[in-house]
């Protein structure tokens, strides 16, 4: 992916990984539009930054995605890139009658939300110079965390969808998957200070360094995510699942 000269949409851009990447890309001189449901957080994110804009968007809602795309088409005709970082994570206890409502919400936002946004964006960006979409999956899409089964499944889905998208959009839109490891953000309560999780700044530094070192890479992998990403190849899935199952 080209790191400069873009007009970029960042969903989930009002906090955490999305916000930090949005700021880094803005620092590099890109025009950046941060999108999410929390308009106040978006306002804080763009404060004092020229060429940074906020957009109300609920990726879980077809109407909201359509309205946001209409606005992007009108106001940002140069739009050529996106980072789809919007997501939620919830805990669910398995084998206790099933919390299908929670699972539906997680899948609707994380997997269908990624699909909804990407599908709506493609007609706006396909064929434009340096068009690119970054999906945000998770190390847990490769070995699940049994305490967050719908979340893990939704991220396995984002990985699979990213492969399909890349194949179909070859030559028109570059598709890059970003599967973060455990990072200190507000994704779940208490996560911002959780022991053993990667500090957000360190994660973003390594992610941006990866983009710079290997601009054509299909996946942006920091060192901490490699054990999960390649567990199947390494024959360590059962061992890692036992470990993750203890949480
Ligand atoms: N932090 C980690 O350890 C980790 C690890 C692997 C993967 N990830 C992934 O990284 C991405 C970013 O997470 P994060 O850690 O940065 O947590 P975060 O700070 O909670 O960021 C998630 C963002 O998504 C937005 N969002 C949630 N639902 C949305 C919806 N329906 N429509 C639009 N925006 C929505 C939230 O804003 P609003 O609520 O205001 O809409 C929030 O800004 C997520 O996809 C997450 O699954 C994180």
Coordinates of C-alpha atoms and ligand atoms in Angstrom, one line a residue:
X1 CA 0.0 0.0 0.0
X2 CA 1.2 3.5 -0.8
X3 CA 1.6 5.4 2.4
X4 CA 1.2 9.0 1.1
X5 CA -1.1 10.9 -1.3
X6 CA -4.3 9.0 -0.3
X7 CA -7.7 10.0 0.8
X8 CA -8.5 7.3 3.4
X9 CA -11.6 6.2 5.3
X10 CA -10.8 4.7 8.8
X11 CA -13.8 3.0 10.4
X12 CA -13.5 2.6 14.1
X13 CA -11.3 5.7 13.8
X14 CA -12.5 7.3 17.0
X15 CA -10.5 5.1 19.3
X16 CA -7.8 2.5 19.7
X17 CA -6.1 1.0 16.8
X18 CA -8.2 2.8 14.2
X19 CA -7.6 6.2 15.8
X20 CA -3.9 5.6 16.2
X21 CA -3.5 4.5 12.5
X22 CA -5.7 7.4 11.4
X23 CA -3.3 9.8 13.2
X24 CA -0.2 8.2 11.7
X25 CA -1.6 8.3 8.2
X26 CA -2.7 11.9 8.7
X27 CA 0.8 12.7 10.0
X28 CA 2.2 11.4 6.7
X29 CA 0.1 13.9 4.8
X30 CA -2.9 11.8 3.8
X31 CA -6.5 13.2 3.9
X32 CA -8.2 11.0 6.5
X33 CA -11.9 10.5 7.3
X34 CA -12.5 8.8 10.7
X35 CA -15.9 7.0 11.0
X36 CA -17.8 5.5 13.8
X37 CA -20.9 5.7 16.0
X38 CA -19.5 7.9 18.8
X39 CA -19.6 11.4 17.2
X40 CA -18.0 13.1 20.2
X41 CA -15.0 10.8 20.1
X42 CA -14.6 11.4 16.4
X43 CA -14.7 15.2 17.0
X44 CA -11.9 14.8 19.6
X45 CA -9.9 12.7 17.1
X46 CA -9.9 15.3 14.4
X47 CA -9.5 18.4 16.7
X48 CA -6.8 20.7 15.4
X49 CA -6.0 18.6 12.4
X50 CA -6.6 20.1 8.9
X51 CA -7.6 17.6 6.3
X52 CA -9.0 15.2 8.9
X53 CA -12.7 14.7 8.9
X54 CA -15.4 12.9 10.9
X55 CA -18.2 10.8 9.6
X56 CA -21.1 9.2 11.5
X57 CA -21.3 5.5 10.5
X58 CA -22.8 2.4 12.0
X59 CA -21.3 -0.6 10.1
X60 CA -24.0 -2.8 11.6
X61 CA -26.7 -0.9 9.7
X62 CA -27.3 -1.1 5.9
X63 CA -29.0 2.4 5.8
X64 CA -26.1 4.0 7.8
X65 CA -23.5 2.5 5.5
X66 CA -25.4 3.6 2.4
X67 CA -25.9 7.2 3.7
X68 CA -22.2 7.4 4.6
X69 CA -21.1 6.2 1.1
X70 CA -23.4 8.8 -0.5
X71 CA -21.7 11.5 1.5
X72 CA -18.2 10.2 0.8
X73 CA -19.0 10.1 -2.9
X74 CA -20.0 13.7 -2.9
X75 CA -17.5 15.2 -0.5
X76 CA -14.4 13.1 -1.1
X77 CA -14.3 12.1 -4.8
X78 CA -10.5 11.3 -4.4
X79 CA -11.3 8.6 -1.8
X80 CA -9.0 5.6 -2.7
X81 CA -8.2 3.7 0.5
X82 CA -9.8 2.4 3.7
X83 CA -8.9 0.8 7.0
X84 CA -11.8 -1.2 8.3
X85 CA -11.1 -1.2 12.0
X86 CA -14.7 -1.0 13.4
X87 CA -15.3 -3.9 15.7
X88 CA -16.6 -5.1 19.1
X89 CA -15.5 -7.9 21.4
X90 CA -17.7 -9.6 24.0
X91 CA -17.3 -12.6 26.3
X92 CA -19.7 -15.5 26.1
X93 CA -19.9 -18.7 28.2
X94 CA -20.4 -21.7 26.0
X95 CA -22.6 -24.6 26.9
X96 CA -25.1 -22.6 29.0
X97 CA -28.0 -22.3 26.7
X98 CA -26.2 -20.1 24.2
X99 CA -26.2 -16.3 24.0
X100 CA -27.3 -16.0 20.4
X101 CA -28.2 -12.4 20.6
X102 CA -24.7 -11.5 21.5
X103 CA -23.3 -13.7 18.8
X104 CA -25.6 -12.0 16.2
X105 CA -24.4 -8.5 17.3
X106 CA -20.7 -9.5 17.1
X107 CA -21.0 -11.2 13.7
X108 CA -23.2 -8.3 12.4
X109 CA -20.6 -5.7 13.3
X110 CA -17.3 -7.5 12.9
X111 CA -17.9 -9.8 9.9
X112 CA -21.0 -8.4 8.1
X113 CA -20.0 -4.9 9.0
X114 CA -16.7 -5.4 7.2
X115 CA -18.5 -6.9 4.2
X116 CA -21.1 -4.2 4.1
X117 CA -18.5 -1.4 4.2
X118 CA -16.1 -3.1 1.7
X119 CA -18.9 -3.9 -0.7
X120 CA -20.2 -0.3 -0.6
X121 CA -16.7 1.1 -0.9
X122 CA -15.5 -0.9 -3.9
X123 CA -17.5 1.0 -6.5
X124 CA -16.1 4.2 -5.1
X125 CA -12.5 3.2 -5.1
X126 CA -11.9 0.4 -7.7
X127 CA -9.6 1.4 -10.4
X128 CA -8.4 4.6 -8.7
X129 CA -4.7 5.1 -8.4
X130 CA -3.3 3.1 -5.4
X131 CA -6.7 1.8 -4.3
X132 CA -6.5 -0.3 -1.2
X133 CA -8.6 -1.8 1.6
X134 CA -7.2 -3.0 4.9
X135 CA -9.3 -5.4 6.8
X136 CA -8.7 -5.8 10.5
X137 CA -9.0 -9.4 11.7
X138 CA -7.3 -10.8 14.8
X139 CA -4.8 -13.5 15.9
X140 CA -7.9 -15.0 17.5
X141 CA -9.2 -15.7 14.0
X142 CA -6.5 -18.3 13.6
X143 CA -6.7 -19.9 17.0
X144 CA -9.9 -19.1 18.9
X145 CA -10.3 -17.8 22.4
X146 CA -13.0 -20.1 23.8
X147 CA -14.3 -17.4 26.1
X148 CA -15.0 -15.2 23.1
X149 CA -16.3 -17.8 20.5
X150 CA -18.4 -15.5 18.3
X151 CA -15.7 -12.9 18.3
X152 CA -13.1 -15.4 17.3
X153 CA -15.4 -16.9 14.6
X154 CA -16.2 -13.4 13.3
X155 CA -12.5 -12.7 12.8
X156 CA -11.9 -16.1 11.1
X157 CA -14.6 -14.9 8.8
X158 CA -12.9 -11.6 8.2
X159 CA -9.7 -13.6 7.3
X160 CA -11.6 -15.8 4.8
X161 CA -13.5 -12.8 3.3
X162 CA -10.2 -10.9 2.9
X163 CA -8.8 -13.8 0.8
X164 CA -11.9 -13.8 -1.5
X165 CA -11.8 -10.0 -1.8
X166 CA -8.1 -10.0 -2.7
X167 CA -8.6 -12.7 -5.3
X168 CA -11.7 -11.0 -6.9
X169 CA -10.2 -7.4 -6.8
X170 CA -6.8 -8.3 -8.2
X171 CA -5.5 -5.4 -10.3
X172 CA -8.2 -3.0 -9.1
X173 CA -7.9 -2.8 -5.3
X174 CA -5.1 -4.0 -3.1
X175 CA -6.4 -6.0 -0.1
X176 CA -4.3 -6.1 3.0
X177 CA -5.3 -8.0 6.2
X178 CA -4.2 -6.7 9.6
X179 CA -4.5 -9.3 12.3
X180 CA -3.5 -7.6 15.6
X181 CA -2.3 -9.6 18.6
X182 CA -3.6 -8.6 22.1
X183 CA -3.1 -4.8 22.2
X184 CA -3.9 -2.4 25.1
X185 CA -7.1 -0.6 23.9
X186 CA -10.6 -0.1 25.2
X187 CA -11.9 -3.0 23.2
X188 CA -12.9 -4.9 26.4
X189 CA -13.2 -3.5 30.0
X190 CA -9.8 -3.3 31.6
X191 CA -7.8 -4.0 28.5
X192 CA -6.1 -0.7 28.3
X193 CA -3.8 -1.7 31.2
X194 CA -3.9 -5.5 30.9
X195 CA -0.6 -7.3 31.7
X196 CA 0.9 -9.1 28.8
X197 CA -1.0 -7.1 26.1
X198 CA 1.1 -5.0 23.7
X199 CA 1.2 -1.2 24.3
X200 CA -0.8 0.5 21.6
X201 CA 2.1 2.8 20.6
X202 CA 4.5 -0.1 20.2
X203 CA 1.9 -2.0 18.1
X204 CA 1.3 1.0 15.8
X205 CA 5.1 1.7 15.4
X206 CA 5.7 -1.9 14.3
X207 CA 2.6 -1.9 12.0
X208 CA 3.7 1.3 10.3
X209 CA 7.3 0.0 10.0
X210 CA 5.9 -3.2 8.3
X211 CA 3.9 -1.0 5.8
X212 CA 7.1 0.9 5.0
X213 CA 9.4 -2.1 4.8
X214 CA 7.0 -4.3 2.7
X215 CA 4.5 -2.1 0.9
X216 CA 3.2 -5.0 -1.2
X217 CA 2.6 -7.4 1.7
X218 CA -0.8 -9.1 1.8
X219 CA -0.8 -9.2 5.6
X220 CA 0.6 -6.8 8.1
X221 CA 2.0 -9.1 10.8
X222 CA 3.7 -7.9 14.0
X223 CA 6.0 -10.3 15.8
X224 CA 3.5 -10.9 18.7
X225 CA 0.9 -12.3 16.3
X226 CA 3.1 -14.8 14.5
X227 CA 2.5 -17.7 17.0
X228 CA -1.3 -17.5 16.4
X229 CA -1.1 -16.6 12.7
X230 CA 1.1 -19.7 11.9
X231 CA -0.2 -22.1 14.6
X232 CA -1.7 -24.4 12.0
X233 CA 1.4 -24.4 9.9
X234 CA 3.6 -25.0 13.0
X235 CA 1.4 -27.8 14.4
X236 CA 0.7 -25.9 17.6
X237 CA -3.0 -25.3 17.4
X238 CA -4.0 -27.9 20.1
X239 CA -1.3 -26.5 22.5
X240 CA -2.3 -22.9 22.0
X241 CA -6.0 -23.8 22.3
X242 CA -5.3 -25.4 25.6
X243 CA -3.5 -22.3 26.7
X244 CA -6.3 -19.9 25.5
X245 CA -8.9 -22.2 27.0
X246 CA -7.6 -21.5 30.4
X247 CA -8.8 -17.9 30.3
Ligands
LIG1 N1 -7.0 -4.5 20.8 C1 -6.8 -5.8 20.5 O1 -6.3 -6.5 21.4 C2 -7.2 -6.3 19.2 C3 -6.8 -7.6 18.8 C4 -7.1 -8.1 17.6 C5 -8.0 -7.4 16.8 N2 -8.5 -6.2 17.2 C6 -9.4 -5.5 16.3 O2 -9.0 -4.2 16.1 C7 -10.1 -3.4 15.8 C8 -10.1 -2.1 16.6 O3 -10.2 -2.5 18.0 P1 -9.5 -1.7 19.2 O4 -8.7 -2.6 19.9 O5 -8.9 -0.4 18.6 O6 -10.8 -1.3 20.1 P2 -11.7 0.0 20.2 O7 -10.9 1.1 20.7 O8 -12.9 -0.4 21.0 O9 -12.0 0.3 18.7 C9 -13.2 -0.2 18.1 C10 -13.8 0.9 17.3 O10 -14.9 0.4 16.5 C11 -15.9 1.3 16.5 N3 -17.2 0.5 16.3 C12 -17.7 -0.4 17.0 N4 -18.9 -0.8 16.5 C13 -19.1 -0.1 15.4 C14 -20.1 0.0 14.5 N5 -21.2 -0.7 14.6 N6 -20.0 0.9 13.5 C15 -18.9 1.8 13.4 N7 -17.9 1.7 14.3 C16 -18.0 0.8 15.3 C17 -15.9 1.9 17.9 O11 -16.5 3.2 17.9 P3 -18.0 3.5 18.3 O12 -18.4 2.6 19.4 O13 -18.0 4.9 18.6 O14 -18.8 3.2 17.0 C18 -14.4 2.0 18.2 O15 -13.9 3.2 17.8 C19 -11.4 -4.2 16.1 O16 -11.9 -4.7 14.8 C20 -10.8 -5.3 16.9 O17 -11.6 -6.5 16.8 C21 -8.1 -5.6 18.4

